[in-house]
Every structure is written in structure tokens, then in C-alpha cells.
Short mmCIF file of C-alpha atoms in Angstrom, two decimals:
data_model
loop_
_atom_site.label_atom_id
_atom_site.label_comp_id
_atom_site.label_asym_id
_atom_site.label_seq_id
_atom_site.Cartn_x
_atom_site.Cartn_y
_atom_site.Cartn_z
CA UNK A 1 126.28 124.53 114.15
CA UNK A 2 124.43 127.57 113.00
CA UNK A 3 120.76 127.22 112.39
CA UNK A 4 118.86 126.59 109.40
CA UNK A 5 116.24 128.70 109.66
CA UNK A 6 119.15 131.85 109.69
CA UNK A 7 120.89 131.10 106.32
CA UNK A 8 119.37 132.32 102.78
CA UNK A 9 117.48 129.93 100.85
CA UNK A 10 119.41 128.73 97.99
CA UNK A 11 116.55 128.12 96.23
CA UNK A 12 115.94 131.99 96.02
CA UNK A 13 118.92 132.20 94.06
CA UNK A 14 117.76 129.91 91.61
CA UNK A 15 113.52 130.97 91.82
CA UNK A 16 113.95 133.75 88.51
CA UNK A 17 115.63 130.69 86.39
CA UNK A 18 112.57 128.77 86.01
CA UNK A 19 110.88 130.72 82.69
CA UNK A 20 107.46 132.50 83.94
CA UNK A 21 105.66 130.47 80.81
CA UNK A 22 107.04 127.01 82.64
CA UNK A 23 105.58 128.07 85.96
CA UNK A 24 101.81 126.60 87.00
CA UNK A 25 99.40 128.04 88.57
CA UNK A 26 99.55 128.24 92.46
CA UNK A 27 98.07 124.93 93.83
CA UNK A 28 97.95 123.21 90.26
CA UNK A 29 99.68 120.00 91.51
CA UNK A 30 98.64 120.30 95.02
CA UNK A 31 95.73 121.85 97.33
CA UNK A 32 94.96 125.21 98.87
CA UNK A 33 98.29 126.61 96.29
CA UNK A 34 100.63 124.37 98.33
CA UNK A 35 103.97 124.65 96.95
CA UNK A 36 105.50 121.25 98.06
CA UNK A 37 104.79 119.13 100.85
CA UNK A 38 107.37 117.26 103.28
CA UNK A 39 106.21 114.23 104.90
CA UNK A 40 108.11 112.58 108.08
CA UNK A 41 108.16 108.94 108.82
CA UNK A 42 108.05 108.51 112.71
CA UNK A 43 109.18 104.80 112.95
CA UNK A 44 107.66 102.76 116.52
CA UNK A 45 109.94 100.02 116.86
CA UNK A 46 111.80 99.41 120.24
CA UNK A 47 110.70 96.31 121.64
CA UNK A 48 109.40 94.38 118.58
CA UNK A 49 113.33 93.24 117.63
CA UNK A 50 114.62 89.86 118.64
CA UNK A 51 116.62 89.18 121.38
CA UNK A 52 119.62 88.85 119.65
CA UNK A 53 121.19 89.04 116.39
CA UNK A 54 119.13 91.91 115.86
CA UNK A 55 121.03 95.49 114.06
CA UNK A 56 122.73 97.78 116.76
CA UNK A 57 125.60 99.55 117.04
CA UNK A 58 127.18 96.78 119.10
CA UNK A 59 129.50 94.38 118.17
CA UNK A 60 127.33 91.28 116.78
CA UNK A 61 127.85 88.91 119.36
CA UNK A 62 126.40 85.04 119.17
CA UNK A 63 123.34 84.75 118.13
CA UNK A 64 122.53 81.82 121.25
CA UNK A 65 122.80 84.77 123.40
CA UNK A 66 121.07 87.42 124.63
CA UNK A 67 122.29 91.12 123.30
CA UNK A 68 121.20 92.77 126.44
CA UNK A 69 123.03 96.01 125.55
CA UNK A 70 121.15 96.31 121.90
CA UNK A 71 117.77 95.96 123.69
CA UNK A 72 118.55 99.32 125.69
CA UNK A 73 119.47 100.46 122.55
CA UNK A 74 116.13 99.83 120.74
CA UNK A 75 114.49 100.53 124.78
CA UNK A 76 115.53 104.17 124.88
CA UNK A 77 113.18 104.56 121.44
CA UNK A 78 110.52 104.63 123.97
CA UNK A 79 112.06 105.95 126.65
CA UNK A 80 112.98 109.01 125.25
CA UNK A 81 113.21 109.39 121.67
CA UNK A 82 109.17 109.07 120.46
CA UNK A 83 108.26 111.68 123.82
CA UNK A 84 111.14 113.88 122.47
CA UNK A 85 109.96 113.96 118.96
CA UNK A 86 106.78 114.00 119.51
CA UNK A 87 106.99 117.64 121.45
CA UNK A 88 109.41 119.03 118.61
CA UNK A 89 106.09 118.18 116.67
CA UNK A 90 103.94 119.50 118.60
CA UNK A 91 106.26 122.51 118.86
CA UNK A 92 106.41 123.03 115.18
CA UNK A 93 102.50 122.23 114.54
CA UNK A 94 103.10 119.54 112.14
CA UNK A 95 101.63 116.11 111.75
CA UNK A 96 103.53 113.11 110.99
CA UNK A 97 103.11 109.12 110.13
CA UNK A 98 104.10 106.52 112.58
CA UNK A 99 105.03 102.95 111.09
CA UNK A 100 104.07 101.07 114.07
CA UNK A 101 105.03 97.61 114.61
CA UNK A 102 102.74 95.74 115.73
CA UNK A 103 104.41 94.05 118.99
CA UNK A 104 105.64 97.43 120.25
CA UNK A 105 102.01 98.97 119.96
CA UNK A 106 101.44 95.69 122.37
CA UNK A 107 103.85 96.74 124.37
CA UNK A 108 103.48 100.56 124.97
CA UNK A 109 99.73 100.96 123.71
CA UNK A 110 99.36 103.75 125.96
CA UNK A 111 102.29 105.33 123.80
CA UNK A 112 100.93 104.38 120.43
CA UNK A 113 97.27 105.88 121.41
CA UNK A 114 98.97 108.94 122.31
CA UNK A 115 100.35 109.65 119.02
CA UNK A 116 97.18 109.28 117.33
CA UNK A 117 95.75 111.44 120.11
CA UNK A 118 98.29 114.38 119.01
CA UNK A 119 96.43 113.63 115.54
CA UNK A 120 99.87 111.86 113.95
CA UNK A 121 98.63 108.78 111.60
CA UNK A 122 99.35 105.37 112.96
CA UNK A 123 100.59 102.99 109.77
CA UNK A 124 101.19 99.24 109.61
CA UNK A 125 104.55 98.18 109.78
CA UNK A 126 104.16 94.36 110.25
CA UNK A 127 103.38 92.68 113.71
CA UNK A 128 106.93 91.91 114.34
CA UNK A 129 110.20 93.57 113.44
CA UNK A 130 111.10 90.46 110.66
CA UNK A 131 111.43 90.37 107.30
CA UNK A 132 108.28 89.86 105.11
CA UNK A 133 110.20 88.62 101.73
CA UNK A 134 111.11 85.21 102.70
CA UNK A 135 106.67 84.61 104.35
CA UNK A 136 104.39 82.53 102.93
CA UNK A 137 101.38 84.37 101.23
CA UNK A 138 99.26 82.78 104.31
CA UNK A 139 101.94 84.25 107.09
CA UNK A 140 102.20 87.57 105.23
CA UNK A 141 98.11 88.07 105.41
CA UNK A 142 98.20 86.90 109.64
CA UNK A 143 100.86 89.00 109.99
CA UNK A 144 99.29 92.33 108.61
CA UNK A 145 96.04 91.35 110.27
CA UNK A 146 97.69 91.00 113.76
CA UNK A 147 99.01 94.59 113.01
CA UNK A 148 95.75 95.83 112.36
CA UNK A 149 94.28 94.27 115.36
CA UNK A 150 97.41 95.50 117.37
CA UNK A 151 96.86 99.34 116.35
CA UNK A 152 93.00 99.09 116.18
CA UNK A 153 93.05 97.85 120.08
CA UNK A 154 95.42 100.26 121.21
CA UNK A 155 94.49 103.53 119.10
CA UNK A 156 91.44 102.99 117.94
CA UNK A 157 92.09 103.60 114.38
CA UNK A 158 92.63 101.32 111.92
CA UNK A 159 95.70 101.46 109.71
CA UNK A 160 95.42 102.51 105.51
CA UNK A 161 99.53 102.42 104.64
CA UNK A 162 102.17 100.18 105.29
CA UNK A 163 106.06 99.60 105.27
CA UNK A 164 107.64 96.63 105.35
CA UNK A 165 110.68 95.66 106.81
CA UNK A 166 113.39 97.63 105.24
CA UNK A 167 110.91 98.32 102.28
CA UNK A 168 111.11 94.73 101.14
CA UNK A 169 107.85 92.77 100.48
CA UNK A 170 106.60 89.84 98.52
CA UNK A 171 105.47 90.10 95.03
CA UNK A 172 101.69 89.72 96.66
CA UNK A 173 102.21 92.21 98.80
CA UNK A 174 99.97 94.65 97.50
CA UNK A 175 96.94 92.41 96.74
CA UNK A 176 96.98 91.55 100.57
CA UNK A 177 97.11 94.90 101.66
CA UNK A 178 94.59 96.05 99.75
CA UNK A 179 92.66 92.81 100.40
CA UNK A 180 92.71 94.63 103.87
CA UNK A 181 91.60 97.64 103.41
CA UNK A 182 95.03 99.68 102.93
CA UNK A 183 95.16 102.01 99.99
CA UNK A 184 98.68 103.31 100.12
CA UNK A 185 102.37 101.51 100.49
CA UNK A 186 105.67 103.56 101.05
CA UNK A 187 107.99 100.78 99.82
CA UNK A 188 108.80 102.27 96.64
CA UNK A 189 111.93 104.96 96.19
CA UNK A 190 111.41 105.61 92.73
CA UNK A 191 109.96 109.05 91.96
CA UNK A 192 109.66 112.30 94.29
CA UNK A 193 106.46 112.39 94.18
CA UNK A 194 103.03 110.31 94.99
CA UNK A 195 101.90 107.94 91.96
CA UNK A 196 99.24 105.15 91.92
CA UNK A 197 99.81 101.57 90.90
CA UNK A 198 97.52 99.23 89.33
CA UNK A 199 96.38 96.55 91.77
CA UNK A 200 93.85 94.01 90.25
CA UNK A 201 92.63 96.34 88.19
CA UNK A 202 92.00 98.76 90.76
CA UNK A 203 94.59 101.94 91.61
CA UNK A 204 96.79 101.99 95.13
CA UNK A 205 98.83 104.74 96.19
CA UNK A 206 102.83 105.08 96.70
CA UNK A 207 103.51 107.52 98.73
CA UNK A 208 107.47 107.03 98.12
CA UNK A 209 109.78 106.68 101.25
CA UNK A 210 113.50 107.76 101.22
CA UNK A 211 116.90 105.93 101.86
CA UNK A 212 118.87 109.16 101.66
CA UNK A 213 117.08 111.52 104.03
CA UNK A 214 116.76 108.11 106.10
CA UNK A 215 118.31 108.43 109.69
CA UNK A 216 118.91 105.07 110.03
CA UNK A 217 121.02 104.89 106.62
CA UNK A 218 122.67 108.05 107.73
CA UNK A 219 123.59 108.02 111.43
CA UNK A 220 124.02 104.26 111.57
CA UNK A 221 125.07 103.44 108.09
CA UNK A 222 127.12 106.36 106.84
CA UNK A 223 128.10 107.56 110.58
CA UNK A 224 127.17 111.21 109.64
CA UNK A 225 127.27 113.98 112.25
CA UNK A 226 124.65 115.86 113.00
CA UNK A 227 126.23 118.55 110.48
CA UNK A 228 126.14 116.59 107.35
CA UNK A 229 122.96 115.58 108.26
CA UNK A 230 121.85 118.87 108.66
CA UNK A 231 123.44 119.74 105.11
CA UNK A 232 121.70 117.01 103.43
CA UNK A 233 118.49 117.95 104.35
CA UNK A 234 118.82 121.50 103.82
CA UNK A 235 120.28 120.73 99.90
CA UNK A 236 117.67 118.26 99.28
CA UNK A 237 114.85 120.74 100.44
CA UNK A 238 116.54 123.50 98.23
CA UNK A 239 116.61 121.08 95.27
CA UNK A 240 113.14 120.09 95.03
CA UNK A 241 111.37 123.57 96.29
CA UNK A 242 112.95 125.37 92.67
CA UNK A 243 111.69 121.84 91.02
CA UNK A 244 108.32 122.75 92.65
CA UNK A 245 107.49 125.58 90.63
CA UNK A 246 107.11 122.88 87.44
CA UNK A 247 106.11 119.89 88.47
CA UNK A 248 104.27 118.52 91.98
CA UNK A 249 107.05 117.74 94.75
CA UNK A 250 107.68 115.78 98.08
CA UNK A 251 110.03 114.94 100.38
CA UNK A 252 110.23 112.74 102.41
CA UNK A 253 111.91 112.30 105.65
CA UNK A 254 112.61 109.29 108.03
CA UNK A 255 112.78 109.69 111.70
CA UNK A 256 113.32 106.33 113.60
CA UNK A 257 112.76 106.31 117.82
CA UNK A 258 115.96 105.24 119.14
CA UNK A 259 117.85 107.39 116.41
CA UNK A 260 116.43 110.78 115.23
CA UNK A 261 114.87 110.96 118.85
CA UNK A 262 118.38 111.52 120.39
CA UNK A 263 118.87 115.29 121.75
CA UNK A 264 121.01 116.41 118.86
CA UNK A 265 119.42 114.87 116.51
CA UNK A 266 115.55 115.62 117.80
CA UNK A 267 117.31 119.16 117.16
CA UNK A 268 118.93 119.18 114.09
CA UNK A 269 115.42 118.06 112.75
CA UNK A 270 113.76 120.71 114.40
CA UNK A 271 115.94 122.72 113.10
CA UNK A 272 115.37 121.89 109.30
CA UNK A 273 111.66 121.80 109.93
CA UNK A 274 112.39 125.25 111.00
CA UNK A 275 113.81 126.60 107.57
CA UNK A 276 111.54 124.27 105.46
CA UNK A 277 108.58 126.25 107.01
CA UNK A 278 109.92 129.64 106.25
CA UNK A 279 109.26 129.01 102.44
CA UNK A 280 105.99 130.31 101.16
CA UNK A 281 104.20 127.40 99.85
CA UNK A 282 105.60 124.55 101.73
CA UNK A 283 103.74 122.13 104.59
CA UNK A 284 103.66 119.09 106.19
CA UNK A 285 101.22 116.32 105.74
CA UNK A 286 100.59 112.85 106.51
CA UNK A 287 101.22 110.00 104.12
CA UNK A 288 96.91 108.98 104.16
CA UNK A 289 96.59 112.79 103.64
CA UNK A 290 98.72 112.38 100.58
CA UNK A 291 97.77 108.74 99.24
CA UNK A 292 94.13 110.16 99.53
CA UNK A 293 95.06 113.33 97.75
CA UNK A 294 97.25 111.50 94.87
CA UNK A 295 93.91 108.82 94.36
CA UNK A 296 91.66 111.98 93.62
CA UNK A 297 93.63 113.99 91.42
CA UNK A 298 93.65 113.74 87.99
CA UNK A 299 97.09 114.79 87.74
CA UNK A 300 98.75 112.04 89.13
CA UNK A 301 100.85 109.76 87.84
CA UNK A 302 99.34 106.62 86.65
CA UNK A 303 101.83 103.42 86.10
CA UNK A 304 100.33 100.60 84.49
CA UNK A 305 96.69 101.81 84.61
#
């Protein structure tokens, strides 16, 4: 597969389209005359899941038993795919989110602290890798404040977004978190760019995720090689940096452990990282960075307040 960072842009094909009275000023919808910005999910999972009956690419087996092959699965998220993607990072300069659960910061704390220690943002992602839809107000709240406690102990930081399992909360959701403290969610696919919600009368930040640049919807889901994956993210970059001369942009990217952080794929998202950073204009930020951002500016986009 050729490299990213060696083809044209597309979106220089399209750049002299946009009419010069459409086009802002530089850094009118974000700081510093940023361009767009691309924000990466880094998903800490492997170890939090159930013994069994948990999603793998084994065949589901009884649920009574043990699925001691799907735990290596979710093990080599540790192992190798978080160390792996953390040096592309660090390779690239770039700084990411991790959705931490909170049992696997338990059980690799040392792992968790070093990712905030390489400056990446640790986020909540529940204390256990389970579904928050069908909880109890009262076992969503314990929940989200055994996260906190979780990342706080092992990091020394104490999370402001959150994720819930595959994006699905409770309609109280947001009251809890920001009960907490939190001032951003992710769980929200609606608009390409941040956007603040009214939450008892006060605003909270979206900082949208995505389901289509998702690896886990792509590899696992849609059994795309590394190619189309490549070609997806390279289309949907294009896309949005011509949008980006009219109107404020992101993209977002998901990276889980035991899935992005295999060899291929730790280099196919090098390699878009690559081309995305070759455009003047564009960087990378992390989704508190962003939620903080979208709260001050008066350009944001206000639903329901």
C-alpha cells in the first residue's frame, strides 16, 4: 500500500471552489488560525470485559463457560497494542484521549499513569466494560464515581469527559456527569463539530465521537483491510479540510487497544496522521482541549440554550 503522506491532497483540487467572499478569517472558528483539528480516541479496555459472552472475533460459545481465547484477545490490548500506539504518538508529536475503563486502570495502573505521563488525557469510560442503559440512576452515579476514583488513584488526574458503553447512556446521564464534575460527553454522532447542550440550565460540551472512522465498526464489523481503511480516512480528511475553509471542522478518529494497536494497523494510522499533518492549518488536540475551547467561544453551537 503506498503511503498517504506521498499522494496529492484532493482537497487542493477543490481549495479555489470555495468563493474568496465565503472564506473566514484564519483562526475565526478555531485558535492560533487552526484550520481543523483531528481528535483520536485511544480506547483502555482489555481486562475490564466479562469472562464470557463478551464481543470477539471468536465463535460465541456458552455463556456458562469461560472464553479463554477472547480474553487473549482483549489481553494483547495491553500487551502490545496501547505500547505500540502510544510510540506512533509519540513519534508523530500528537496528543490523544484515552477512554479508560475503570477496572483495566485497576488492573494495569502503571499503564494508565503512563499515558497521562506522555501528556494524553485520561477520560471516564465507566468502571466496568457493561452497558449503562439498562442501570439504575443510583448504579449509574457509583459506577462513574468508581471510575473517577479508579483513574484519580492510578494517574493522578481526575477525569472531565466520558463515553459510555457503545455511546449508549441513560436519559440522566448528563445531570450525573456533570453532578461530578465532567463538562464534556462524546456520545453524540450528530454534527462534525463541538456544540454545547443545555444541562439544568447550565451548558456541557459534545465533543462528537465517530462510528465510521471507528476501528472497531470497521475492522471487526465491516472486516475492512487495512486499505479501505486507509481510503476512508484519507476521503473523510479531504472532505472536511475544503469544508474547513467555511465553517469550524473536526474529525474524529477511534483507535481501540486490541484493534488499531495491531502492527498494520498501528501503521496505517500512522500513516494517515502522516498526510493529515502535511496540510497547513490542521492539528491534533485532545477532547478537554476541545470541550474547553467549544464552552468559551462564542461561536459555538448552542442547542437548546
Amino acid at each position: 500500500m503506498a503511503t498517504l503522506a506521498g499522494a496529492l491532497p484532493r482537497s487542493a483540487a477543490f481549495a479555489d471552489s470555495v468563493p474568496e467572499q465565503r472564506k473566514p478569517a484564519a483562526g475565526s472558528f478555531w485558535p492560533d488560525g487552526i484550520r481543523m483539528v483531528i481528535s483520536v480516541s485511544l480506547q483502555m479496555e482489555g481486562g475490564a470485559q466479562p469472562s464470557s459472552g463478551t464481543e470477539s472475533p471468536m465463535p460465541k460459545i456458552d455463556s456458562k463457560y469461560p472464553d479463554l481465547p477472547a480474553g487473549k484477545w482483549y489481553d494483547y490490548g495491553f500487551k502490545e497494542g496501547l505500547p505500540r500506539l502510544l510510540e506512533v504518538f509519540d513519534r508523530r508529536k500528537i496528543k490523544v484521549t484515552s477512554h479508560m475503563v475503570g477496572a483495566a486502570v485497576d488492573l494495569h495502573p502503571a499503564l494508565a499513569k503512563e499515558i497521562v505521563q506522555r501528556e494524553h488525557e485520561a477520560s471516564g469510560h465507566g468502571q466496568t466494560w457493561t452497558a449503562q442503559f439498562s442501570m439504575s440512576p443510583e448504579e449509574e452515579r457509583l459506577s462513574y464515581q468508581q471510575s473517577i476514583a479508579s483513574i484519580e488513584r492510578a494517574t493522578g488526574t481526575r477525569p472531565v469527559g466520558f463515553n459510555a458503553f457503545w455511546l449508549r447512556g441513560t436519559p440522566q446521564t448528563l445531570e450525573i456527569l456533570q453532578s461530578l464534575g465532567f463538562i464534556y460527553h462524546i456520545d453524540d454522532v450528530s454534527r462534525d463539530e463541538p456544540f454545547l447542550v443545555n444541562v439544568r440550565d447550565k451548558p456541557f460540551a459534545v465533543v462528537p465521537y465517530t462510528l465510521h472512522m471507528n476501528d472497531i465498526v470497521d475492522y471487526e464489523t465491516r472486516y475492512f483491510s487495512t486499505a479501505m481503511y486507509a481510503d476512508d480516512l484519507k476521503t473523510e480528511f479531504d472532505a472536511l479540510y475544503v469544508e474547513a475553509g467555511t465553517r469550524r471542522r473536526m474529525m474524529s478518529v477511534s483507535a481501540h487497544d486490541r484493534i488499531a494497536g495491531r502492527p498494520s494497523r498501528a501503521r496505517v494510522l500512522e500513516q494517515f496522521i502522516t498526510y493529515a499533518q502535511s496540510h497547513p492549518g490542521v492539528t491534533f488536540m485532545r477532547k478537554d482541549e476541545i470541550a474547553r475551547f467549544a464552552l468559551e467561544s462564542p461561536l459555538t453551537v448552542r442547542e437548546g440554550i
